[in-house]
XYZ file of C-alpha atoms in Angstrom:
340
model
C -46.298 33.726 21.443
C -48.865 30.991 20.791
C -52.145 29.589 22.013
C -51.314 26.676 24.308
C -54.963 25.650 24.645
C -54.429 22.610 22.435
C -51.740 21.300 24.763
C -53.882 21.989 27.824
C -56.683 19.844 26.449
C -54.422 16.796 26.475
C -53.258 14.957 29.551
C -49.766 14.713 28.059
C -47.569 16.473 25.500
C -46.590 13.862 22.917
C -42.900 14.099 22.050
C -40.684 12.996 19.189
C -36.919 13.007 19.734
C -34.206 13.529 17.114
C -30.932 12.125 18.458
C -29.755 9.119 20.455
C -26.567 10.413 22.075
C -25.583 11.946 25.412
C -28.058 14.854 25.394
C -30.868 12.719 23.977
C -30.530 10.181 26.804
C -30.781 12.853 29.506
C -33.675 14.482 27.681
C -35.502 11.140 27.410
C -35.119 10.483 31.135
C -36.485 13.959 31.867
C -39.454 13.459 29.554
C -40.287 10.074 31.035
C -39.952 11.052 34.701
C -41.077 14.672 35.016
C -43.351 15.787 37.817
C -46.981 15.128 36.939
C -45.928 12.856 34.061
C -47.039 15.541 31.608
C -45.169 14.196 28.595
C -45.230 10.999 26.583
C -42.217 10.003 24.502
C -43.622 8.570 21.277
C -40.724 7.995 18.876
C -37.055 8.685 18.197
C -34.674 8.744 15.259
C -30.886 8.590 15.383
C -27.880 8.651 13.099
C -28.075 4.951 12.166
C -30.818 2.329 12.201
C -28.831 0.296 14.729
C -28.423 3.098 17.284
C -32.068 4.109 16.817
C -33.313 0.568 17.446
C -31.155 0.218 20.582
C -32.311 3.574 21.915
C -35.986 2.934 21.139
C -35.848 -0.473 22.813
C -34.309 1.022 25.974
C -37.068 3.619 26.303
C -39.865 1.415 24.865
C -40.749 3.828 22.081
C -41.033 3.622 18.304
C -37.884 3.735 16.152
C -38.202 5.811 12.986
C -35.939 5.864 9.935
C -35.735 9.633 9.308
C -36.368 12.949 11.038
C -38.498 13.943 8.056
C -40.876 11.100 8.987
C -40.857 12.148 12.647
C -41.802 15.815 12.108
C -44.791 14.800 9.942
C -46.319 12.481 12.556
C -49.788 13.617 13.626
C -49.401 11.964 17.040
C -46.465 14.255 17.977
C -46.961 17.727 19.498
C -43.359 18.589 20.388
C -40.114 17.822 18.545
C -36.928 17.784 20.646
C -33.731 18.206 18.608
C -30.636 16.673 20.243
C -28.500 15.854 17.229
C -25.523 17.257 15.285
C -25.363 21.056 15.117
C -25.446 21.183 11.308
C -28.983 19.765 11.163
C -30.631 21.867 13.900
C -31.961 24.553 11.565
C -33.393 22.222 8.916
C -35.173 20.014 11.470
C -36.541 22.987 13.416
C -37.892 24.539 10.187
C -39.608 21.297 9.145
C -41.059 20.746 12.622
C -42.454 24.283 12.884
C -43.828 24.103 9.333
C -45.665 20.934 10.373
C -47.217 22.701 13.362
C -45.006 21.267 16.120
C -43.553 22.953 19.170
C -39.740 22.776 19.107
C -37.035 22.385 21.747
C -33.496 22.470 20.328
C -30.098 22.258 21.996
C -27.958 25.301 21.175
C -27.139 26.545 18.602
C -30.527 27.103 16.940
C -28.654 27.078 13.620
C -25.103 27.426 12.354
C -26.400 30.258 10.149
C -27.604 33.588 11.610
C -30.065 34.319 8.787
C -31.677 30.893 9.142
C -31.957 31.387 12.918
C -33.775 34.712 12.369
C -36.138 33.029 9.920
C -36.909 30.237 12.397
C -37.846 32.685 15.147
C -40.180 34.494 12.729
C -41.664 31.161 11.606
C -42.373 30.083 15.202
C -44.245 33.340 15.809
C -46.202 32.968 12.567
C -47.129 29.383 13.472
C -47.878 30.357 17.103
C -45.632 27.538 18.326
C -43.016 27.343 21.049
C -39.397 27.580 19.916
C -37.078 27.034 22.887
C -33.293 27.044 22.466
C -31.816 25.175 25.439
C -29.017 26.953 27.311
C -28.349 24.707 30.302
C -25.283 26.757 31.265
C -27.641 29.465 32.582
C -29.293 26.977 34.965
C -26.065 25.479 36.345
C -24.448 26.096 39.703
C -21.538 28.147 38.325
C -23.743 30.657 36.537
C -26.167 30.957 39.432
C -23.275 31.551 41.859
C -21.871 34.212 39.513
C -25.195 36.034 39.369
C -25.670 35.838 43.127
C -22.237 37.316 43.926
C -21.647 39.723 41.038
C -22.826 42.848 42.852
C -20.192 42.330 45.586
C -17.241 43.159 43.325
C -18.412 46.529 42.037
C -18.005 47.570 38.417
C -16.628 44.667 36.388
C -13.805 45.573 33.996
C -12.257 42.230 32.947
C -13.463 38.658 32.477
C -11.574 35.578 31.347
C -13.397 32.336 30.548
C -11.310 29.332 29.563
C -12.478 25.796 28.767
C -9.673 23.558 27.539
C -10.103 19.805 27.134
C -7.099 17.645 26.168
C -8.154 14.446 24.373
C -5.488 12.043 23.151
C -6.290 10.410 20.854
C -8.966 12.821 19.686
C -12.229 10.996 18.974
C -13.279 10.765 15.343
C -16.774 12.051 16.044
C -19.045 14.879 14.960
C -17.751 17.303 17.603
C -14.386 17.206 15.769
C -15.926 17.677 12.317
C -15.896 21.122 10.654
C -19.273 20.800 8.942
C -21.167 18.916 11.659
C -20.018 20.939 14.699
C -19.478 24.348 13.101
C -17.109 27.172 14.000
C -15.894 26.562 17.593
C -17.690 29.474 19.280
C -20.902 28.767 17.355
C -20.846 25.042 18.097
C -19.939 25.820 21.720
C -22.221 28.867 21.912
C -22.590 28.638 25.701
C -19.045 30.012 26.091
C -20.275 33.355 24.786
C -23.842 33.137 26.067
C -22.725 33.171 29.700
C -21.119 36.546 28.995
C -23.976 38.158 27.072
C -26.431 36.984 29.745
C -24.344 38.541 32.522
C -22.900 41.631 30.847
C -25.235 42.683 28.033
C -24.411 44.046 24.611
C -21.074 43.613 22.829
C -19.292 46.512 21.072
C -16.402 44.822 19.203
C -15.188 41.263 18.574
C -11.702 39.960 17.766
C -10.867 36.299 17.269
C -7.992 34.009 16.297
C -8.201 30.276 15.863
C -6.493 27.319 14.231
C -6.923 23.607 13.644
C -4.470 20.721 13.549
C -5.726 18.124 11.091
C -4.580 15.162 9.019
C -7.709 14.974 6.845
C -10.083 17.637 5.467
C -13.291 16.776 7.381
C -12.043 15.909 10.866
C -9.468 17.695 13.015
C -7.392 16.398 15.902
C -7.067 19.720 17.747
C -8.880 23.034 17.782
C -7.740 26.170 19.616
C -9.683 29.431 19.589
C -9.258 32.731 21.454
C -11.650 35.652 21.257
C -11.649 39.110 22.807
C -14.914 40.974 23.311
C -15.360 44.577 24.350
C -18.792 45.329 25.773
C -20.786 48.546 25.554
C -20.168 48.947 29.295
C -16.389 49.078 28.721
C -15.849 45.548 30.042
C -13.138 43.491 28.309
C -13.617 39.720 28.078
C -11.326 36.964 26.813
C -12.742 33.585 25.850
C -10.405 30.622 25.331
C -11.746 27.356 23.879
C -9.592 24.376 23.012
C -9.852 20.604 22.655
C -7.886 17.703 21.295
C -4.450 16.128 21.019
C -2.053 19.107 20.950
C -3.341 20.498 24.261
C -1.751 19.280 27.469
C -3.460 20.867 30.466
C -7.173 20.720 31.216
C -8.779 23.971 32.381
C -12.304 25.109 33.237
C -11.920 28.561 34.731
C -14.074 31.690 34.922
C -12.499 34.856 36.352
C -14.474 38.058 36.933
C -12.486 41.107 38.060
C -14.268 44.119 39.539
C -13.114 47.341 41.155
C -13.978 46.062 44.648
C -12.969 42.405 44.323
C -12.858 39.319 42.166
C -14.805 36.114 41.601
C -12.691 33.117 40.583
C -14.309 29.832 39.623
C -11.847 27.013 38.969
C -13.619 23.783 38.088
C -16.344 23.399 40.723
C -14.579 25.629 43.286
C -15.513 29.289 43.731
C -13.720 32.109 45.563
C -14.675 35.697 46.386
C -11.472 37.731 46.702
C -11.313 41.170 48.301
C -8.515 43.112 50.033
C -7.054 40.942 52.801
C -9.755 38.276 52.584
C -10.664 35.280 50.431
C -14.058 33.635 50.957
C -15.208 30.319 49.455
C -18.348 30.450 47.283
C -20.717 27.528 47.202
C -21.201 26.276 43.644
C -24.284 24.153 43.020
C -24.119 20.889 41.073
C -24.316 20.504 37.314
C -26.535 17.441 37.650
C -30.229 17.491 36.829
C -30.165 20.386 34.372
C -31.917 18.587 31.510
C -34.711 17.675 33.934
C -34.938 21.294 35.092
C -35.046 22.633 31.533
C -37.656 20.038 30.503
C -39.835 20.818 33.511
C -39.738 24.534 32.675
C -40.720 23.813 29.067
C -43.706 21.768 30.241
C -44.677 24.478 32.749
C -44.587 26.948 29.871
C -46.687 24.776 27.565
C -49.331 23.960 30.173
C -49.406 27.101 32.331
C -47.774 29.810 30.239
C -45.029 30.456 32.809
C -41.999 32.286 31.360
C -38.885 30.401 30.324
C -35.387 31.327 31.510
C -34.113 32.294 28.060
C -35.699 33.571 24.843
C -34.816 32.573 21.264
C -33.964 36.231 20.617
C -31.337 36.187 23.393
C -29.777 33.048 21.918
C -29.878 34.670 18.471
C -28.003 37.733 19.727
C -25.209 35.512 21.073
C -25.179 33.628 17.768
C -24.579 36.975 16.036
C -21.632 37.626 18.360
C -20.246 34.149 17.557
C -20.741 34.769 13.836
C -18.808 38.034 14.205
C -16.028 36.058 15.925
C -15.925 33.657 12.976
C -15.611 36.532 10.491
C -12.937 38.153 12.659
C -10.957 34.880 12.648
C -11.306 34.568 8.867
C -10.311 38.156 8.054
C -8.023 39.154 10.948
C -10.179 42.269 11.370
C -12.048 43.696 14.341
C -15.807 43.271 13.950
C -18.163 45.989 15.192
C -21.437 44.519 16.430
C -23.288 47.693 15.391
C -22.361 46.978 11.765
C -23.414 43.336 12.166
C -26.802 44.230 13.647
C -27.444 46.978 11.086
C -27.097 44.427 8.275
C -29.531 41.941 9.811
């Protein structure tokens, strides 16, 4: 995709970070403590001057006042985007235009067309564009992949992540504009499925919000049904907030020879007359793993675990779900892909 010779000439990849929250903290630790110390964290910018100063002081780096300033810095090779979903596309475009490599937490953009343009821009600039999908590296997904063949042809999947929060926090993840449509903002819920089961045929979706003001909502509940080209049916349930009463994190995969049931961090392989526990690896250390793979790719050209095109395909499925929710109609992915 690009000539990494420039990075190889340097002892370290110099990094600028956009964001000071949960993901940014884990990313900073990974950048500061990776094997071989191949990266140097130069500067960061956050939502407010106060949070940026606190963050920069903690990691002994420079605090900047805007992401526009950060992407133009000549002493930065790689821009890591760990901020609100709404701004991912604009920052990635500016960083690539300024000749930087880019790592961005999913989604690449809230807009499919913009995401396509960013992938084309990265290729034109011969720069890395990596959309992080930590869910693919986690213990649950790895256990699913390892055991999938045991259950024969899969015909039904149900994936439910429900998070009661009372009171609901008044933060960006509960803001329509900043987070985006639920299955776009939480793209990993669909990306697990496309990674495991391939191309989608049709998409249905229903969703609603409970809100007392226009910008922020207190509860979100979304259900989507996907039919895959293979004939597999999948239901995805995503909910969070005040009007939800029971927490759930469950992934069920039903095949003709057995089932795989993951409830929280517990996994079971079910077959006639026998239920066997499945070991599920930890969710810790995934930012470090992702960061290490990015650095391996930049220095040695080793392949990454996910491509921007794969993330884009899932984004198109999520966009189809949004249009299905808005119109009440079934969306055919063939029609969606033909238009793009």
